[in-house]
Short mmCIF file of N, CA, C and O in Angstrom, two decimals:
data_model
loop_
_atom_site.label_atom_id
_atom_site.label_comp_id
_atom_site.label_asym_id
_atom_site.label_seq_id
_atom_site.Cartn_x
_atom_site.Cartn_y
_atom_site.Cartn_z
N MET A 273 -11.48 18.73 -13.80
CA MET A 273 -10.18 18.30 -13.35
C MET A 273 -10.26 17.76 -11.92
O MET A 273 -9.71 16.72 -11.61
N ARG A 274 -10.95 18.49 -11.06
CA ARG A 274 -11.05 18.05 -9.67
C ARG A 274 -11.76 16.71 -9.58
O ARG A 274 -11.41 15.86 -8.78
N ALA A 275 -12.74 16.50 -10.45
CA ALA A 275 -13.45 15.22 -10.46
C ALA A 275 -12.51 14.08 -10.84
O ALA A 275 -12.59 12.99 -10.28
N MET A 276 -11.61 14.34 -11.80
CA MET A 276 -10.64 13.31 -12.19
C MET A 276 -9.74 12.95 -11.02
O MET A 276 -9.43 11.78 -10.80
N ILE A 277 -9.30 13.94 -10.28
CA ILE A 277 -8.43 13.70 -9.13
C ILE A 277 -9.16 12.89 -8.07
O ILE A 277 -8.64 11.91 -7.54
N ILE A 278 -10.40 13.27 -7.80
CA ILE A 278 -11.19 12.57 -6.78
C ILE A 278 -11.45 11.13 -7.20
O ILE A 278 -11.26 10.19 -6.41
N LEU A 279 -11.85 10.92 -8.46
CA LEU A 279 -12.10 9.56 -8.93
C LEU A 279 -10.84 8.72 -8.95
O LEU A 279 -10.85 7.56 -8.56
N GLY A 280 -9.74 9.30 -9.39
CA GLY A 280 -8.47 8.57 -9.41
C GLY A 280 -8.03 8.17 -8.01
O GLY A 280 -7.60 7.05 -7.77
N THR A 281 -8.14 9.12 -7.08
CA THR A 281 -7.75 8.84 -5.70
C THR A 281 -8.66 7.79 -5.08
O THR A 281 -8.19 6.87 -4.40
N ALA A 282 -9.96 7.88 -5.34
CA ALA A 282 -10.89 6.88 -4.79
C ALA A 282 -10.56 5.50 -5.33
O ALA A 282 -10.59 4.51 -4.59
N GLY A 283 -10.25 5.40 -6.60
CA GLY A 283 -9.88 4.12 -7.19
C GLY A 283 -8.63 3.55 -6.56
O GLY A 283 -8.54 2.35 -6.28
N LEU A 284 -7.65 4.41 -6.32
CA LEU A 284 -6.41 3.95 -5.69
C LEU A 284 -6.65 3.46 -4.28
O LEU A 284 -6.09 2.47 -3.84
N LEU A 285 -7.50 4.17 -3.55
CA LEU A 285 -7.80 3.76 -2.18
C LEU A 285 -8.50 2.41 -2.17
O LEU A 285 -8.22 1.57 -1.31
N LEU A 286 -9.39 2.20 -3.12
CA LEU A 286 -10.05 0.90 -3.20
C LEU A 286 -9.06 -0.20 -3.52
O LEU A 286 -9.12 -1.29 -2.96
N MET A 287 -8.13 0.07 -4.44
CA MET A 287 -7.14 -0.94 -4.79
C MET A 287 -6.25 -1.27 -3.60
O MET A 287 -5.97 -2.43 -3.34
N THR A 288 -5.80 -0.26 -2.88
CA THR A 288 -4.92 -0.54 -1.75
C THR A 288 -5.68 -1.19 -0.61
O THR A 288 -5.12 -1.98 0.14
N GLY A 289 -6.96 -0.88 -0.47
CA GLY A 289 -7.75 -1.50 0.58
C GLY A 289 -7.99 -2.97 0.34
O GLY A 289 -8.18 -3.75 1.26
N CYS A 290 -7.98 -3.38 -0.93
CA CYS A 290 -8.23 -4.78 -1.27
C CYS A 290 -6.96 -5.62 -1.21
O CYS A 290 -7.03 -6.84 -1.24
N THR A 291 -5.83 -4.99 -1.18
CA THR A 291 -4.58 -5.75 -1.15
C THR A 291 -4.37 -6.28 0.25
O THR A 291 -4.48 -5.57 1.22
N SER A 292 -4.04 -7.54 0.35
CA SER A 292 -3.88 -8.17 1.65
C SER A 292 -2.41 -8.33 2.00
O SER A 292 -1.61 -8.76 1.18
N THR A 293 -2.06 -7.99 3.23
CA THR A 293 -0.71 -8.23 3.71
C THR A 293 -0.58 -9.65 4.23
O THR A 293 0.49 -10.07 4.60
N LYS A 294 -1.67 -10.40 4.25
CA LYS A 294 -1.64 -11.77 4.75
C LYS A 294 -1.09 -12.72 3.71
O LYS A 294 -1.00 -13.91 3.96
N ARG A 295 -0.71 -12.23 2.57
CA ARG A 295 -0.19 -13.10 1.51
C ARG A 295 1.28 -13.39 1.78
O ARG A 295 2.14 -13.07 0.98
N ILE A 296 1.54 -13.98 2.91
CA ILE A 296 2.90 -14.38 3.22
C ILE A 296 2.92 -15.90 3.27
O ILE A 296 1.92 -16.55 3.54
N VAL A 297 4.08 -16.44 2.97
CA VAL A 297 4.24 -17.89 2.97
C VAL A 297 5.23 -18.24 4.06
O VAL A 297 6.35 -17.72 4.07
N VAL A 298 4.79 -19.09 4.97
CA VAL A 298 5.69 -19.54 6.03
C VAL A 298 5.87 -21.05 5.91
O VAL A 298 5.01 -21.76 5.40
N ASP A 299 7.02 -21.52 6.38
CA ASP A 299 7.28 -22.95 6.43
C ASP A 299 6.34 -23.55 7.48
O ASP A 299 6.40 -23.19 8.65
N PRO A 300 5.46 -24.48 7.08
CA PRO A 300 4.47 -24.99 8.03
C PRO A 300 5.00 -26.04 9.01
O PRO A 300 4.29 -26.40 9.95
N GLN A 301 6.24 -26.46 8.83
CA GLN A 301 6.79 -27.51 9.69
C GLN A 301 6.85 -27.03 11.14
O GLN A 301 7.45 -26.01 11.46
N GLY A 302 6.19 -27.77 12.01
CA GLY A 302 6.19 -27.48 13.43
C GLY A 302 5.35 -26.28 13.84
O GLY A 302 5.48 -25.79 14.96
N VAL A 303 4.48 -25.80 12.97
CA VAL A 303 3.68 -24.60 13.27
C VAL A 303 2.34 -25.02 13.86
O VAL A 303 1.60 -25.83 13.29
N ASP A 304 2.02 -24.45 15.02
CA ASP A 304 0.70 -24.63 15.65
C ASP A 304 -0.26 -23.68 14.92
O ASP A 304 -0.10 -22.46 15.00
N GLN A 305 -1.24 -24.24 14.22
CA GLN A 305 -2.13 -23.42 13.38
C GLN A 305 -2.93 -22.40 14.19
O GLN A 305 -3.17 -21.28 13.72
N ALA A 306 -3.35 -22.75 15.38
CA ALA A 306 -4.11 -21.80 16.21
C ALA A 306 -3.23 -20.61 16.58
O ALA A 306 -3.65 -19.45 16.49
N GLN A 307 -2.00 -20.89 17.00
CA GLN A 307 -1.06 -19.82 17.35
C GLN A 307 -0.71 -18.99 16.12
O GLN A 307 -0.60 -17.77 16.18
N TYR A 308 -0.54 -19.68 14.99
CA TYR A 308 -0.23 -18.99 13.73
C TYR A 308 -1.33 -17.99 13.37
O TYR A 308 -1.04 -16.84 13.02
N GLN A 309 -2.57 -18.42 13.46
CA GLN A 309 -3.69 -17.53 13.13
C GLN A 309 -3.73 -16.32 14.06
O GLN A 309 -4.00 -15.19 13.63
N GLN A 310 -3.44 -16.54 15.35
CA GLN A 310 -3.42 -15.43 16.30
C GLN A 310 -2.28 -14.47 15.97
O GLN A 310 -2.46 -13.24 15.96
N ASP A 311 -1.09 -15.01 15.73
CA ASP A 311 0.07 -14.17 15.39
C ASP A 311 -0.17 -13.41 14.08
O ASP A 311 0.17 -12.23 13.97
N LEU A 312 -0.79 -14.07 13.11
CA LEU A 312 -1.08 -13.44 11.83
C LEU A 312 -2.02 -12.26 12.03
O LEU A 312 -1.80 -11.17 11.48
N ALA A 313 -3.06 -12.44 12.84
CA ALA A 313 -4.02 -11.36 13.10
C ALA A 313 -3.34 -10.19 13.83
O ALA A 313 -3.58 -9.02 13.50
N GLU A 314 -2.49 -10.51 14.81
CA GLU A 314 -1.81 -9.44 15.55
C GLU A 314 -0.82 -8.70 14.67
O GLU A 314 -0.72 -7.47 14.74
N CYS A 315 -0.08 -9.43 13.83
CA CYS A 315 0.86 -8.77 12.92
C CYS A 315 0.13 -7.93 11.88
O CYS A 315 0.62 -6.87 11.46
N ASP A 316 -1.04 -8.38 11.48
CA ASP A 316 -1.85 -7.61 10.53
C ASP A 316 -2.26 -6.28 11.16
O ASP A 316 -2.26 -5.23 10.50
N GLN A 317 -2.58 -6.29 12.44
CA GLN A 317 -2.93 -5.05 13.15
C GLN A 317 -1.73 -4.11 13.21
O GLN A 317 -1.87 -2.90 13.05
N VAL A 318 -0.55 -4.67 13.44
CA VAL A 318 0.67 -3.87 13.45
C VAL A 318 0.90 -3.26 12.06
O VAL A 318 1.18 -2.07 11.93
N ALA A 319 0.76 -4.08 11.02
CA ALA A 319 0.99 -3.61 9.65
C ALA A 319 -0.03 -2.55 9.24
O ALA A 319 0.26 -1.69 8.40
N ASP A 320 -1.22 -2.59 9.82
CA ASP A 320 -2.25 -1.59 9.50
C ASP A 320 -1.85 -0.19 9.95
O ASP A 320 -2.49 0.79 9.56
N GLN A 321 -0.80 -0.08 10.75
CA GLN A 321 -0.33 1.24 11.16
C GLN A 321 0.32 1.99 10.01
O GLN A 321 0.48 3.20 10.08
N VAL A 322 0.70 1.27 8.95
CA VAL A 322 1.25 1.91 7.75
C VAL A 322 0.08 2.54 7.02
O VAL A 322 -0.89 1.87 6.67
N SER A 323 0.17 3.82 6.77
CA SER A 323 -0.94 4.57 6.18
C SER A 323 -0.86 4.53 4.66
O SER A 323 -0.12 5.30 4.06
N THR A 324 -1.66 3.64 4.03
CA THR A 324 -1.65 3.57 2.57
C THR A 324 -2.54 4.63 1.95
O THR A 324 -2.19 5.20 0.93
N GLY A 325 -3.67 4.90 2.53
CA GLY A 325 -4.61 5.86 1.94
C GLY A 325 -4.08 7.27 1.95
O GLY A 325 -4.18 8.00 0.96
N ARG A 326 -3.49 7.69 3.06
CA ARG A 326 -2.96 9.05 3.15
C ARG A 326 -1.81 9.24 2.17
O ARG A 326 -1.71 10.26 1.51
N ASP A 327 -0.94 8.23 2.05
CA ASP A 327 0.17 8.33 1.12
C ASP A 327 -0.32 8.43 -0.32
O ASP A 327 0.23 9.18 -1.12
N ALA A 328 -1.35 7.66 -0.66
CA ALA A 328 -1.90 7.71 -2.02
C ALA A 328 -2.48 9.09 -2.30
O ALA A 328 -2.28 9.65 -3.38
N THR A 329 -3.16 9.66 -1.33
CA THR A 329 -3.73 10.99 -1.51
C THR A 329 -2.64 12.03 -1.67
O THR A 329 -2.73 12.91 -2.55
N GLU A 330 -1.61 11.95 -0.84
CA GLU A 330 -0.50 12.91 -0.96
C GLU A 330 0.19 12.78 -2.32
O GLU A 330 0.54 13.79 -2.94
N GLY A 331 0.36 11.56 -2.79
CA GLY A 331 0.96 11.35 -4.11
C GLY A 331 0.10 11.90 -5.22
O GLY A 331 0.60 12.47 -6.19
N ALA A 332 -1.22 11.74 -5.09
CA ALA A 332 -2.14 12.25 -6.10
C ALA A 332 -2.09 13.77 -6.16
O ALA A 332 -2.05 14.37 -7.24
N VAL A 333 -2.06 14.41 -5.00
CA VAL A 333 -2.00 15.87 -4.97
C VAL A 333 -0.69 16.37 -5.56
O VAL A 333 -0.67 17.27 -6.40
N GLY A 334 0.41 15.74 -5.16
CA GLY A 334 1.72 16.14 -5.70
C GLY A 334 1.80 15.93 -7.20
O GLY A 334 2.30 16.78 -7.94
N GLY A 335 1.28 14.79 -7.67
CA GLY A 335 1.28 14.51 -9.11
C GLY A 335 0.43 15.49 -9.88
O GLY A 335 0.78 15.91 -10.98
N ALA A 336 -0.71 15.88 -9.30
CA ALA A 336 -1.59 16.85 -9.96
C ALA A 336 -0.92 18.20 -10.09
O ALA A 336 -1.00 18.86 -11.13
N VAL A 337 -0.24 18.62 -9.04
CA VAL A 337 0.45 19.92 -9.07
C VAL A 337 1.54 19.91 -10.13
O VAL A 337 1.61 20.82 -10.98
N ILE A 338 2.37 18.89 -10.12
CA ILE A 338 3.47 18.82 -11.10
C ILE A 338 2.92 18.71 -12.52
O ILE A 338 3.37 19.40 -13.44
N GLY A 339 1.91 17.83 -12.70
CA GLY A 339 1.31 17.69 -14.03
C GLY A 339 0.68 18.98 -14.51
O GLY A 339 0.81 19.35 -15.68
N GLY A 340 -0.01 19.68 -13.62
CA GLY A 340 -0.63 20.95 -13.98
C GLY A 340 0.38 22.01 -14.37
O GLY A 340 0.19 22.76 -15.34
N ILE A 341 1.45 22.09 -13.63
CA ILE A 341 2.51 23.06 -13.94
C ILE A 341 3.14 22.76 -15.29
O ILE A 341 3.30 23.66 -16.12
N LEU A 342 3.48 21.49 -15.51
CA LEU A 342 4.09 21.12 -16.79
C LEU A 342 3.11 21.37 -17.95
O LEU A 342 3.51 21.83 -19.02
N GLY A 343 1.85 21.05 -17.73
CA GLY A 343 0.85 21.29 -18.77
C GLY A 343 0.69 22.76 -19.07
O GLY A 343 0.52 23.16 -20.23
N ALA A 344 0.75 23.60 -18.05
CA ALA A 344 0.63 25.04 -18.26
C ALA A 344 1.85 25.60 -18.99
O ALA A 344 1.74 26.49 -19.83
N ILE A 345 3.01 25.04 -18.69
CA ILE A 345 4.24 25.51 -19.34
C ILE A 345 4.26 25.10 -20.81
O ILE A 345 4.58 25.90 -21.69
N PHE A 346 3.89 23.86 -21.10
CA PHE A 346 4.04 23.33 -22.45
C PHE A 346 2.76 23.32 -23.27
O PHE A 346 2.75 22.85 -24.39
N GLY A 347 1.66 23.80 -22.72
CA GLY A 347 0.41 23.78 -23.48
C GLY A 347 -0.53 24.87 -23.01
O GLY A 347 -0.10 25.91 -22.52
N ASP A 348 -1.83 24.60 -23.15
CA ASP A 348 -2.84 25.57 -22.74
C ASP A 348 -3.54 25.06 -21.48
O ASP A 348 -3.11 24.09 -20.87
N SER A 349 -4.65 25.71 -21.14
CA SER A 349 -5.34 25.31 -19.91
C SER A 349 -5.92 23.91 -20.01
O SER A 349 -5.97 23.17 -19.02
N GLY A 350 -6.35 23.50 -21.20
CA GLY A 350 -6.85 22.13 -21.38
C GLY A 350 -5.75 21.10 -21.16
O GLY A 350 -5.96 20.07 -20.52
N THR A 351 -4.57 21.40 -21.70
CA THR A 351 -3.43 20.50 -21.51
C THR A 351 -3.06 20.44 -20.04
O THR A 351 -2.77 19.36 -19.51
N ALA A 352 -3.08 21.58 -19.38
CA ALA A 352 -2.75 21.62 -17.95
C ALA A 352 -3.72 20.75 -17.15
O ALA A 352 -3.31 20.00 -16.26
N GLY A 353 -4.99 20.82 -17.48
CA GLY A 353 -6.00 20.02 -16.77
C GLY A 353 -5.81 18.54 -16.99
O GLY A 353 -5.88 17.74 -16.06
N ARG A 354 -5.56 18.16 -18.24
CA ARG A 354 -5.34 16.74 -18.54
C ARG A 354 -4.08 16.22 -17.87
O ARG A 354 -4.05 15.13 -17.32
N MET A 355 -3.02 17.01 -17.92
CA MET A 355 -1.77 16.57 -17.30
C MET A 355 -1.89 16.52 -15.78
O MET A 355 -1.28 15.66 -15.13
N ALA A 356 -2.67 17.43 -15.21
CA ALA A 356 -2.88 17.39 -13.76
C ALA A 356 -3.62 16.12 -13.37
O ALA A 356 -3.27 15.46 -12.39
N GLY A 357 -4.64 15.76 -14.16
CA GLY A 357 -5.38 14.52 -13.88
C GLY A 357 -4.50 13.30 -14.01
O GLY A 357 -4.52 12.40 -13.16
N GLY A 358 -3.70 13.25 -15.07
CA GLY A 358 -2.79 12.12 -15.26
C GLY A 358 -1.74 12.06 -14.17
O GLY A 358 -1.40 10.98 -13.67
N GLY A 359 -1.23 13.23 -13.79
CA GLY A 359 -0.24 13.27 -12.72
C GLY A 359 -0.81 12.81 -11.40
O GLY A 359 -0.13 12.14 -10.61
N ALA A 360 -2.08 13.13 -11.17
CA ALA A 360 -2.73 12.70 -9.93
C ALA A 360 -2.81 11.18 -9.86
O ALA A 360 -2.51 10.57 -8.83
N VAL A 361 -3.21 10.58 -10.97
CA VAL A 361 -3.34 9.12 -10.99
C VAL A 361 -1.98 8.45 -10.83
O VAL A 361 -1.80 7.54 -10.02
N LEU A 362 -0.99 8.92 -11.59
CA LEU A 362 0.35 8.33 -11.50
C LEU A 362 0.99 8.55 -10.14
O LEU A 362 1.58 7.64 -9.56
N GLY A 363 0.86 9.77 -9.61
CA GLY A 363 1.44 10.06 -8.29
C GLY A 363 0.78 9.25 -7.19
O GLY A 363 1.45 8.72 -6.30
N GLY A 364 -0.54 9.13 -7.26
CA GLY A 364 -1.26 8.36 -6.26
C GLY A 364 -0.92 6.88 -6.33
O GLY A 364 -0.72 6.23 -5.31
N ALA A 365 -0.83 6.36 -7.54
CA ALA A 365 -0.51 4.94 -7.71
C ALA A 365 0.89 4.63 -7.19
O ALA A 365 1.11 3.61 -6.54
N GLY A 366 1.83 5.51 -7.49
CA GLY A 366 3.20 5.30 -7.03
C GLY A 366 3.30 5.28 -5.52
O GLY A 366 3.91 4.39 -4.92
N LYS A 367 2.68 6.27 -4.89
CA LYS A 367 2.73 6.34 -3.42
C LYS A 367 1.97 5.19 -2.77
O LYS A 367 2.39 4.65 -1.76
N ALA A 368 0.83 4.81 -3.35
CA ALA A 368 0.06 3.69 -2.79
C ALA A 368 0.85 2.40 -2.89
O ALA A 368 0.86 1.59 -1.96
N GLY A 369 1.54 2.20 -4.00
CA GLY A 369 2.36 1.00 -4.16
C GLY A 369 3.50 0.97 -3.16
O GLY A 369 3.79 -0.07 -2.58
N ASP A 370 4.15 2.12 -2.95
CA ASP A 370 5.24 2.20 -1.98
C ASP A 370 4.73 1.87 -0.58
O ASP A 370 5.36 1.13 0.17
N ALA A 371 3.58 2.43 -0.22
CA ALA A 371 3.02 2.20 1.11
C ALA A 371 2.62 0.74 1.28
O ALA A 371 2.81 0.15 2.35
N GLN A 372 2.09 0.13 0.22
CA GLN A 372 1.69 -1.28 0.31
C GLN A 372 2.91 -2.18 0.48
O GLN A 372 2.87 -3.15 1.22
N GLN A 373 3.99 -1.85 -0.19
CA GLN A 373 5.23 -2.63 -0.02
C GLN A 373 5.75 -2.49 1.41
O GLN A 373 6.21 -3.47 2.01
N GLU A 374 5.67 -1.30 1.95
CA GLU A 374 6.09 -1.07 3.34
C GLU A 374 5.24 -1.90 4.30
O GLU A 374 5.74 -2.52 5.23
N LYS A 375 3.94 -1.91 4.05
CA LYS A 375 3.02 -2.67 4.89
C LYS A 375 3.36 -4.16 4.83
O LYS A 375 3.35 -4.85 5.85
N SER A 376 3.67 -4.66 3.65
CA SER A 376 4.04 -6.06 3.49
C SER A 376 5.34 -6.37 4.23
O SER A 376 5.47 -7.42 4.87
N ARG A 377 6.31 -5.45 4.16
CA ARG A 377 7.58 -5.64 4.88
C ARG A 377 7.34 -5.70 6.39
O ARG A 377 7.93 -6.53 7.08
N VAL A 378 6.49 -4.82 6.90
CA VAL A 378 6.19 -4.81 8.33
C VAL A 378 5.56 -6.13 8.74
O VAL A 378 5.93 -6.72 9.76
N MET A 379 4.64 -6.61 7.93
CA MET A 379 3.96 -7.88 8.23
C MET A 379 4.96 -9.03 8.28
O MET A 379 4.95 -9.84 9.22
N LYS A 380 5.82 -9.12 7.28
CA LYS A 380 6.80 -10.20 7.24
C LYS A 380 7.79 -10.10 8.40
O LYS A 380 8.13 -11.12 9.02
N ASN A 381 8.25 -8.91 8.70
CA ASN A 381 9.18 -8.73 9.82
C ASN A 381 8.53 -9.11 11.14
O ASN A 381 9.18 -9.69 12.02
N CYS A 382 7.27 -8.77 11.29
CA CYS A 382 6.55 -9.11 12.51
C CYS A 382 6.47 -10.63 12.68
O CYS A 382 6.74 -11.18 13.75
N MET A 383 6.13 -11.31 11.59
CA MET A 383 6.02 -12.77 11.66
C MET A 383 7.39 -13.42 11.89
O MET A 383 7.50 -14.38 12.66
N ARG A 384 8.43 -12.87 11.29
CA ARG A 384 9.79 -13.38 11.54
C ARG A 384 10.15 -13.18 13.01
O ARG A 384 10.77 -14.05 13.63
N GLY A 385 9.78 -12.03 13.54
CA GLY A 385 10.07 -11.73 14.93
C GLY A 385 9.37 -12.67 15.89
O GLY A 385 9.81 -12.86 17.03
N ARG A 386 8.31 -13.28 15.44
CA ARG A 386 7.59 -14.25 16.27
C ARG A 386 8.06 -15.68 16.03
O ARG A 386 7.45 -16.63 16.51
N GLY A 387 9.13 -15.80 15.26
CA GLY A 387 9.75 -17.11 15.11
C GLY A 387 9.37 -17.90 13.86
O GLY A 387 9.78 -19.05 13.73
N TYR A 388 8.61 -17.34 12.96
CA TYR A 388 8.22 -18.07 11.75
C TYR A 388 9.29 -17.91 10.67
O TYR A 388 9.94 -16.88 10.58
N ARG A 389 9.45 -18.96 9.86
CA ARG A 389 10.34 -18.89 8.71
C ARG A 389 9.51 -18.40 7.53
O ARG A 389 8.76 -19.15 6.93
N VAL A 390 9.63 -17.11 7.24
CA VAL A 390 8.89 -16.51 6.12
C VAL A 390 9.65 -16.81 4.85
O VAL A 390 10.85 -16.52 4.75
N LEU A 391 8.98 -17.39 3.88
CA LEU A 391 9.63 -17.86 2.66
C LEU A 391 9.52 -16.89 1.48
O LEU A 391 10.21 -17.06 0.49
N ASN A 392 8.67 -15.91 1.56
CA ASN A 392 8.55 -14.96 0.44
C ASN A 392 8.90 -13.55 0.85
O ASN A 392 9.00 -13.19 1.96
#
């Protein structure tokens, strides 16, 4: 069971690490590309303050606990283990997705604050 939680959490961390907050679309009219690249890099650093990995881990632990409890109530120890593993994956994925959305919002707000027309 613990191996399932560790593997699930590691997979989630890899997925969130590969997601880029730079996938924003700005209106290019009148944009100095050198300044844009600098602002994009600085806003990316600001957005990196959102902790995606820690949130995914907390979600995985919470999901494992809830899944394990429900499995123990409605089944045997095998069911509890399977439900804990499934809960870990679902809880971690949910929290990682929430954190990634927050990171994207921070990135877009930062770029808007610097005067760019963010289109997405």
